[in-house]
Tab-separated table of C-alpha atoms in Angstrom:
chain	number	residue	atom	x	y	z
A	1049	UNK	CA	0.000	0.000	0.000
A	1050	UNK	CA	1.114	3.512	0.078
A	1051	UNK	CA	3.413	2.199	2.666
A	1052	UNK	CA	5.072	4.917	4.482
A	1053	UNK	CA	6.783	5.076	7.899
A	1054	UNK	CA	3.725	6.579	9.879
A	1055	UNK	CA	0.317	5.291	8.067
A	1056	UNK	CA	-0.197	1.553	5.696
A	1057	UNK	CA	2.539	3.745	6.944
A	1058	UNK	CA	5.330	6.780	7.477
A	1059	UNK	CA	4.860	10.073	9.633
A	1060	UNK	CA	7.328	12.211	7.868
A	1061	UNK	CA	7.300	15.759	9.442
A	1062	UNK	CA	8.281	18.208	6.469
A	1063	UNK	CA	9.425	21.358	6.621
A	1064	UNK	CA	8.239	21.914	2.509
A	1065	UNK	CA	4.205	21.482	3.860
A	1066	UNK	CA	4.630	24.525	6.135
A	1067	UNK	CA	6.195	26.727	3.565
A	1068	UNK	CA	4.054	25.476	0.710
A	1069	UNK	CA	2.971	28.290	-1.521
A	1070	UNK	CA	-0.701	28.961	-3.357
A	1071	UNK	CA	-1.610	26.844	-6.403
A	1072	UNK	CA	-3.020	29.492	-8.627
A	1073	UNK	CA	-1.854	27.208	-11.218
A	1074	UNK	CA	-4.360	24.819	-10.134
A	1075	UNK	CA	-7.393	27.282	-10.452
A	1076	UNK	CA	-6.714	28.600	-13.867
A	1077	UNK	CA	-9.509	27.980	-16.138
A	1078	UNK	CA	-9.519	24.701	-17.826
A	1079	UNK	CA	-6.625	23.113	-15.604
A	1080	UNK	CA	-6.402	19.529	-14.989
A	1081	UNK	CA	-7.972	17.708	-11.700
A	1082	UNK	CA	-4.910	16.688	-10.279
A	1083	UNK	CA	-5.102	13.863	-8.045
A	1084	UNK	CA	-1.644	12.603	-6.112
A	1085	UNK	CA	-1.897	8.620	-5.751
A	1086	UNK	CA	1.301	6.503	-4.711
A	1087	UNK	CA	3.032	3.841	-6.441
A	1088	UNK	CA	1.486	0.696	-5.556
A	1089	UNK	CA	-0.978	-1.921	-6.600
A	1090	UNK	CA	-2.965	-0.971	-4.056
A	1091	UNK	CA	-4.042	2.209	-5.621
A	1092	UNK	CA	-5.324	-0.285	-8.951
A	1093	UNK	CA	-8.509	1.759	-9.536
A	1094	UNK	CA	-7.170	5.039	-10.258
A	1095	UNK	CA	-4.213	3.576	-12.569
A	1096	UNK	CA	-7.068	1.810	-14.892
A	1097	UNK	CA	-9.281	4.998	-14.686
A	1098	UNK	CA	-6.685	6.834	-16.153
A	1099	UNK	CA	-4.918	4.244	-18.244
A	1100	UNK	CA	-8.745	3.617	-20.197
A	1101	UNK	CA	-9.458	7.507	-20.264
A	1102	UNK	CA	-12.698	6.504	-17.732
A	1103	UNK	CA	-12.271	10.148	-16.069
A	1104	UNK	CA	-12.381	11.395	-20.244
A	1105	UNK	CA	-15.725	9.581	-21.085
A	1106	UNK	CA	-17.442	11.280	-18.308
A	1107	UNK	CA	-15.959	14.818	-19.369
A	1108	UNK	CA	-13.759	15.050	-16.629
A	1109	UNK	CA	-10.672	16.234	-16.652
A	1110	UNK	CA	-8.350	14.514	-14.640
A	1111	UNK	CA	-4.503	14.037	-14.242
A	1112	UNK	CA	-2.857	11.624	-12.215
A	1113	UNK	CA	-0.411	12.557	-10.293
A	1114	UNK	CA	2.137	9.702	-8.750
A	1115	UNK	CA	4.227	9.640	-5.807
A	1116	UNK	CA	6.379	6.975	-3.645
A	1117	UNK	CA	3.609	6.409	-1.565
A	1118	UNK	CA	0.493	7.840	-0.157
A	1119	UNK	CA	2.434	10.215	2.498
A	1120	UNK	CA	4.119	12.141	-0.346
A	1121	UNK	CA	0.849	12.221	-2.353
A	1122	UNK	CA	-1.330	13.847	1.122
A	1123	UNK	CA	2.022	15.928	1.955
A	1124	UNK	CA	1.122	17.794	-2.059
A	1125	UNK	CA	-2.266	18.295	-1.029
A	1126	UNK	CA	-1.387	19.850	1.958
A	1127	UNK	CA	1.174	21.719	0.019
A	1128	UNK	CA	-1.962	22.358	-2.512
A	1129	UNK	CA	0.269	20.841	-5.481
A	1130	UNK	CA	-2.994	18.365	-6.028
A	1131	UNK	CA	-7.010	18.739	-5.850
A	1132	UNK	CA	-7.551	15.567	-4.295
A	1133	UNK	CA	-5.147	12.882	-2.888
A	1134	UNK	CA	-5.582	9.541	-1.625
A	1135	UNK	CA	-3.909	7.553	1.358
A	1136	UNK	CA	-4.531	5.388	4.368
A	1137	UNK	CA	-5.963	6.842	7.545
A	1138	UNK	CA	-3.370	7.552	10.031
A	1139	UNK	CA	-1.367	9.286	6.981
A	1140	UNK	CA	-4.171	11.628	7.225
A	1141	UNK	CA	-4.895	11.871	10.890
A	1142	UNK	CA	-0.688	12.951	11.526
A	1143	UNK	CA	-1.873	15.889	8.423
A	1144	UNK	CA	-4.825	17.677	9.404
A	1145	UNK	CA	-3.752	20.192	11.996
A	1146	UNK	CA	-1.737	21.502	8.780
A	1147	UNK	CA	-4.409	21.871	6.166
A	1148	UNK	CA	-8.129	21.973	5.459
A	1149	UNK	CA	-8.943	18.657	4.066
A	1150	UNK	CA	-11.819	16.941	3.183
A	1151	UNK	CA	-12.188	13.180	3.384
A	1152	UNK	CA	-14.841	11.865	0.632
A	1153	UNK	CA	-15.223	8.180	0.626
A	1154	UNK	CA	-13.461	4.877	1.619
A	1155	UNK	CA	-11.447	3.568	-1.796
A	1156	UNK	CA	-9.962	0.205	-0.207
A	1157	UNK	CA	-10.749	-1.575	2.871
A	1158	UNK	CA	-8.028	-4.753	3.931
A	1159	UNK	CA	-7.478	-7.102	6.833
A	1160	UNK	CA	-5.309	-9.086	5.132
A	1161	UNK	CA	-2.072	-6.792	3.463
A	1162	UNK	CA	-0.417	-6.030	6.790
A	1163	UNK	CA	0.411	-9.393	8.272
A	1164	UNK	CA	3.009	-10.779	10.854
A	1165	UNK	CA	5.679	-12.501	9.931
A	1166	UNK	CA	7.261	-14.496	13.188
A	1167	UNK	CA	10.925	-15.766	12.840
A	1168	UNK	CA	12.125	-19.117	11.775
A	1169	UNK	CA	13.779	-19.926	15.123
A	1170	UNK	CA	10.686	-18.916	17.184
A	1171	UNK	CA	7.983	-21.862	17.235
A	1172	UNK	CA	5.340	-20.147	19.289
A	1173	UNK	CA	4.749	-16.450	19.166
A	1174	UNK	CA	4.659	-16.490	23.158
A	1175	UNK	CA	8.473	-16.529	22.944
A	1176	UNK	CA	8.814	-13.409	20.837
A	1177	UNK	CA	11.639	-11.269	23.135
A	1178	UNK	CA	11.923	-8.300	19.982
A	1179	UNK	CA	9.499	-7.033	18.298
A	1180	UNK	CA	10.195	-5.221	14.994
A	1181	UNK	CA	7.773	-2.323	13.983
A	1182	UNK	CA	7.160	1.523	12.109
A	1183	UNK	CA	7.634	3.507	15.152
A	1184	UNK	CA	4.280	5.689	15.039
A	1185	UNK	CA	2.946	3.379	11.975
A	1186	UNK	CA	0.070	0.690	12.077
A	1187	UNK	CA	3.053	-1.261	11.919
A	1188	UNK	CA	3.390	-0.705	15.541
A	1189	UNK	CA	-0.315	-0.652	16.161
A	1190	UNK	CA	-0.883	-3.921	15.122
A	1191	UNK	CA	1.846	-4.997	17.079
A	1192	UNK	CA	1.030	-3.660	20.395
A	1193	UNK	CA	-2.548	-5.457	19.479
A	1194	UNK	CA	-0.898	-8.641	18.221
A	1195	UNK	CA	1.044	-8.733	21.960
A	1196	UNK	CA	-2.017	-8.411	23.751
A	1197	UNK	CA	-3.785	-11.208	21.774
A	1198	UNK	CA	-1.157	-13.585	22.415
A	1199	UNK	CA	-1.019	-12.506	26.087
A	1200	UNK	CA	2.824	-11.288	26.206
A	1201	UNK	CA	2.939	-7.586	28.143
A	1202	UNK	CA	4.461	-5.618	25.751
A	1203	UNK	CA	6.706	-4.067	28.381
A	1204	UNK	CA	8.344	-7.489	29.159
A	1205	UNK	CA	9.131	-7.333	24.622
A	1206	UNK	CA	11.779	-5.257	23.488
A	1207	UNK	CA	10.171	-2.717	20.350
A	1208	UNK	CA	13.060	-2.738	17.721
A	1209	UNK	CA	12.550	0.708	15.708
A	1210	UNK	CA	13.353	-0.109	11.469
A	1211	UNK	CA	12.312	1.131	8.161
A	1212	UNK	CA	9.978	-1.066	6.138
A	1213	UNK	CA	12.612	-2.237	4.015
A	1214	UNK	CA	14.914	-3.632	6.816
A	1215	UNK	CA	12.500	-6.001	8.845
A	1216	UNK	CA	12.924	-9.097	6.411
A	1217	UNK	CA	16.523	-8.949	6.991
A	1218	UNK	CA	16.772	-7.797	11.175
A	1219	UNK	CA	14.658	-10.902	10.954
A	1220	UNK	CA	16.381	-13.418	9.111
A	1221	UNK	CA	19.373	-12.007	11.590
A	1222	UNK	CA	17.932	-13.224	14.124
A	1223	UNK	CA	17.536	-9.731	15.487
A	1224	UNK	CA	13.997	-9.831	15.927
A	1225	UNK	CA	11.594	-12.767	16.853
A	1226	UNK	CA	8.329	-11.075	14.683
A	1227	UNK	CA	7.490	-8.428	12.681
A	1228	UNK	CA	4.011	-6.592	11.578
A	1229	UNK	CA	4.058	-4.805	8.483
A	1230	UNK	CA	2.034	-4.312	5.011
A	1231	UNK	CA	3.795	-5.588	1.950
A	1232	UNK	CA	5.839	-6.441	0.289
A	1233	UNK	CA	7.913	-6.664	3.325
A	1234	UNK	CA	5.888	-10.290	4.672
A	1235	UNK	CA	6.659	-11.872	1.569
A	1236	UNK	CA	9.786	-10.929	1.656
A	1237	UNK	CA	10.195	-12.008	5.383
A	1238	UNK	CA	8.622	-15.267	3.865
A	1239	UNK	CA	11.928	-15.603	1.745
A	1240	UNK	CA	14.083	-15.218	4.581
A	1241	UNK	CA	12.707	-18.284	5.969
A	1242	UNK	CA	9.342	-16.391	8.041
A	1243	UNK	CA	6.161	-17.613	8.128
A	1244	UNK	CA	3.112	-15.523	8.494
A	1245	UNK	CA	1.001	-16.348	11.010
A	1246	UNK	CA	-1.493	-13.574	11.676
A	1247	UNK	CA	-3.131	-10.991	9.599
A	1248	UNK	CA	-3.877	-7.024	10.839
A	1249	UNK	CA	-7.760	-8.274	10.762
A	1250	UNK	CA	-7.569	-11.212	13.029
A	1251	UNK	CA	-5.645	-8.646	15.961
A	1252	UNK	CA	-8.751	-6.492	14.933
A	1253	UNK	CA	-7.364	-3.859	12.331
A	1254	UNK	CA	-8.837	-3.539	9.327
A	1255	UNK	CA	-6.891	-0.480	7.130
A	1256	UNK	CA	-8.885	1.291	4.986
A	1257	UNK	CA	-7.579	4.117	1.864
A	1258	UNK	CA	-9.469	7.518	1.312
A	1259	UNK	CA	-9.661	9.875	-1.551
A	1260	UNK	CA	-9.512	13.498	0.610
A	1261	UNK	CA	-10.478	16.528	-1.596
A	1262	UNK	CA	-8.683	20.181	-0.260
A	1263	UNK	CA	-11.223	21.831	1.679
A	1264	UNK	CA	-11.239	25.120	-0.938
A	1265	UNK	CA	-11.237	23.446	-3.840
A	1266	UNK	CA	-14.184	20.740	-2.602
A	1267	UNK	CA	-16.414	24.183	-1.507
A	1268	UNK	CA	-16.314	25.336	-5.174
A	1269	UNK	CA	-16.180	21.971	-7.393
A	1270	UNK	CA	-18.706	19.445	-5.459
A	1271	UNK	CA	-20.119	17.669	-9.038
A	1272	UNK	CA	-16.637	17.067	-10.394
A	1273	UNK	CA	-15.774	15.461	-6.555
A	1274	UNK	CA	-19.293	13.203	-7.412
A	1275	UNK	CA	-18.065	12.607	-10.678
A	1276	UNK	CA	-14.997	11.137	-9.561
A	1277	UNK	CA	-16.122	9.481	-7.076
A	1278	UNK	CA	-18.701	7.847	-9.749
A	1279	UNK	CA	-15.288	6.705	-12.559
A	1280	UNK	CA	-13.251	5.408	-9.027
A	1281	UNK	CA	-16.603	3.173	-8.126
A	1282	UNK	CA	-16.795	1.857	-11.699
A	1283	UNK	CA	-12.872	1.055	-12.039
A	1284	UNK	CA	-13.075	-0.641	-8.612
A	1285	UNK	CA	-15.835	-3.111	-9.617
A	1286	UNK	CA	-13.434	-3.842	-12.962
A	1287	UNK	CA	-11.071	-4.604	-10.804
A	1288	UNK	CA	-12.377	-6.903	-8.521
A	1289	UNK	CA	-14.204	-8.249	-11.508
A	1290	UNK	CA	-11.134	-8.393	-13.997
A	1291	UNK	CA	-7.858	-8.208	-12.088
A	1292	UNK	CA	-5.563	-9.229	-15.172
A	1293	UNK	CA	-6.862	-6.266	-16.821
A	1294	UNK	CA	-6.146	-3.853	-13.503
A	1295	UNK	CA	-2.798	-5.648	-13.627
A	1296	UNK	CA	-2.488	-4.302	-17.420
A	1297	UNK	CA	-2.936	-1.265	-16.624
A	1298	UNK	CA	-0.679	-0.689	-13.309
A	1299	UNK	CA	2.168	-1.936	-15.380
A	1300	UNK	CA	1.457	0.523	-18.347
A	1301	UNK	CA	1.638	3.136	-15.881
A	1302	UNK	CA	3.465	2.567	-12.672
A	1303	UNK	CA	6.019	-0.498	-14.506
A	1304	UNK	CA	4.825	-2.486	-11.835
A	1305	UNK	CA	5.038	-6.452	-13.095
A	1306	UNK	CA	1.615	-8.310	-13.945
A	1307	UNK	CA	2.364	-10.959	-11.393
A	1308	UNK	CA	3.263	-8.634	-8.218
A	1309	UNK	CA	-0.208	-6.449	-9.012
A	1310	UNK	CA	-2.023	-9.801	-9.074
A	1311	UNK	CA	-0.312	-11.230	-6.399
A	1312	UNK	CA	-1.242	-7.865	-4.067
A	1313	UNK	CA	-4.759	-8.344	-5.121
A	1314	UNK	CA	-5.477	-11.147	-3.614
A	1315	UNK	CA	-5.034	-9.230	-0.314
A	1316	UNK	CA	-7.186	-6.290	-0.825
A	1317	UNK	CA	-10.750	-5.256	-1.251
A	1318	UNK	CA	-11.421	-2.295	-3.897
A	1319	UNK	CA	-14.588	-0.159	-3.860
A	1320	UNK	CA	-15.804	3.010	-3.000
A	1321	UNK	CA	-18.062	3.795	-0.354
A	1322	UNK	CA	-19.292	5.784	2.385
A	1323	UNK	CA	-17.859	5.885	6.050
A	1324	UNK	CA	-19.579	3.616	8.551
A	1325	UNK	CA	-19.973	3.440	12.291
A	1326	UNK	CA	-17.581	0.255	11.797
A	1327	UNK	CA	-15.088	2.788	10.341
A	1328	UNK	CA	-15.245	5.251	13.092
A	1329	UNK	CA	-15.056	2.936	15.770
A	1330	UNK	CA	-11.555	1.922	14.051
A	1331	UNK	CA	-10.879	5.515	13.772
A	1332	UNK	CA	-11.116	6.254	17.367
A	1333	UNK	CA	-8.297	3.170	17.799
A	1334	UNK	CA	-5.921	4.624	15.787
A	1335	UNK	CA	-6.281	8.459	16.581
A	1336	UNK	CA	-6.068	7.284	20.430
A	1337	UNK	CA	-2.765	5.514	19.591
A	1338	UNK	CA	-1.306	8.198	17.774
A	1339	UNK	CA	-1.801	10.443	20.694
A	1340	UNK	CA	-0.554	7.860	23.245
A	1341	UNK	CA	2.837	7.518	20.878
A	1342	UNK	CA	2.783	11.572	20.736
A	1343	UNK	CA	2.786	11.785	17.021
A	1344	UNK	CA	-0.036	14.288	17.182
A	1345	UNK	CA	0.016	16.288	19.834
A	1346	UNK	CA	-3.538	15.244	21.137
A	1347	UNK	CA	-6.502	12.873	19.830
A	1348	UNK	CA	-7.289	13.677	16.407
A	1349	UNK	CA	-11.085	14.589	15.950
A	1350	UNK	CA	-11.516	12.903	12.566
A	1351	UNK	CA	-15.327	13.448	12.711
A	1352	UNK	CA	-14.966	17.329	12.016
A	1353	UNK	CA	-13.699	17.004	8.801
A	1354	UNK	CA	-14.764	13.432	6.962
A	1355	UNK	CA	-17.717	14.103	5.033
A	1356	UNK	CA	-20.406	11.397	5.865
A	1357	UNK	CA	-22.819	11.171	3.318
A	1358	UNK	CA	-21.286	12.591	0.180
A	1359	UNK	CA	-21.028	9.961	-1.197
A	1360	UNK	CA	-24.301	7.894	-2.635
A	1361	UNK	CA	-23.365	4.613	-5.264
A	1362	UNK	CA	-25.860	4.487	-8.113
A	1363	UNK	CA	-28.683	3.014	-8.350
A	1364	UNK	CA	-28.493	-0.502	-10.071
């Protein structure tokens, strides 16, 4: 997924956002829609939008703009570089005390692409001694909840802070017992002789990806935020429906390969909709962790700015 070091992935604290300037390119008349995606199968939908001119059959006029990962794509809305962006929910949460955003609609819901990967030495989890996570990430979140389902206080387990990238390897090391992160980093664990043994979903987190609209430019463009919303539904359901062709179409864009889009597929659940009471109740989890690991400065209230309701799927 967008996976960063503070969301599905990275709190990156950037000194760029607070100095970012106004985008009066972005309201000139007859300007692009620019919306900043990462670089990921996970973000499927909006590659085949784009890639089959979907946006361009419904007269919208949309450009896609791609990142490294959702955290750089929210970091240019807040930086008003981009209309709309779209990222996983604690990438947001750690963002809006910097900007006016505007949270639209779930695009992806998983329980199953962050996963933990326990060591090849370690036969039980109840013997983990170091735990490798994201500091500030759901990396960590799902850890801390991973530790409590397996009964281990996670002051008597040592947290071992990493990157991403490095877990596979502290792990075949033998420098941690178990790790929790999204992937491609469990597979990869996998290869250094890991074995999954839990998804985020069975310690109770379920990540979900939003498409967030900046607050001015939702107030004054509200049908071509529908109208998205509308292609992004439609390319979700082809998706789900016809993954070879999503796969198609990541690679003509992003140079992903076929079989790693397929393969990250499996593990994920496309489709816009509205938030839930399900959602929020998730919500609360993570904006009380954030606050308890002092990554924002106090509990986030999410419910000010998501916008319940906007979006409606069509009629059948």
């Amino acid at each position: 997924m967008e996976r960063i070091a503070l969301t599905r992935r990275a709190f990156i604290a950037s000194s760029v956002i607070a100095a970012a300037t106004r985008p009066t390119h972005l309201l000139a008349q007859g300007a692009p829609i620019k919306i900043g995606v990462g670089s990921d199968p996970v973000y499927s939908s909006f590659y085949l939008a784009a890639h089959e001119k979907m946006f361009e059959a419904k007269k919208l006029n949309v450009a896609l703009q791609l990142y490294a990962d959702g955290s750089e794509a929210l970091n240019a809305l807040v930086a008003q570089q981009v209309s709309l962006a779209a990222a996983a929910e604690p990438t947001h949460m750690v963002r809006f005390a910097r900007a006016e955003m505007r949270p639209l609609a779930v695009v992806y819901q998983s329980g199953r692409y962050i996963k933990m990967v326990l060591g090849k030495d370690i036969d039980n989890p109840g013997k983990i001694k170091k735990f490798g996570i994201v500091p500030g990430s759901v990396s960590e979140y799902a850890a801390l909840l991973a530790l409590k389902m397996i009964g281990l206080d996670a002051s008597t387990v040592q947290m071992v802070r990493s990157g991403p990238p490095e877990l596979p390897a502290l792990l075949a090391r033998g420098d941690i017992d178990a790790f929790f992160a999204w992937e491609p980093w469990p597979t990869n664990g996998i290869k250094q002789g890991g074995r999954v043994i839990m998804t985020s979903k069975e310690v109770g987190y379920t990540d979900t990806m939003w498409i967030t609209a900046a607050a001015a430019w939702f107030d004054s463009n509200t049908e071509a935020a529908r109208g998205i919303l509308k292609v992004l539904a439609r390319s979700c359901e082809i998706v789900v429906r016809e993954p070879e062709r999503a796969a198609a179409a990541v690679q003509a864009v992003t140079r992903i390969p076929v079989a790693q889009t397929l393969s990250a597929l499996k593990d994920v659940d496309p489709g816009v909709r509205d938030f839930t009471d399900a959602d929020f109740e998730s919500f609360d989890g993570i904006a009380a962790f954030l606050a308890q690991q002092k990554v924002t400065p106090s509990v986030v209230d999410f419910r000010r700015v998501i916008q319940r309701g906007f979006y409606k799927p069509e009629r059948a």
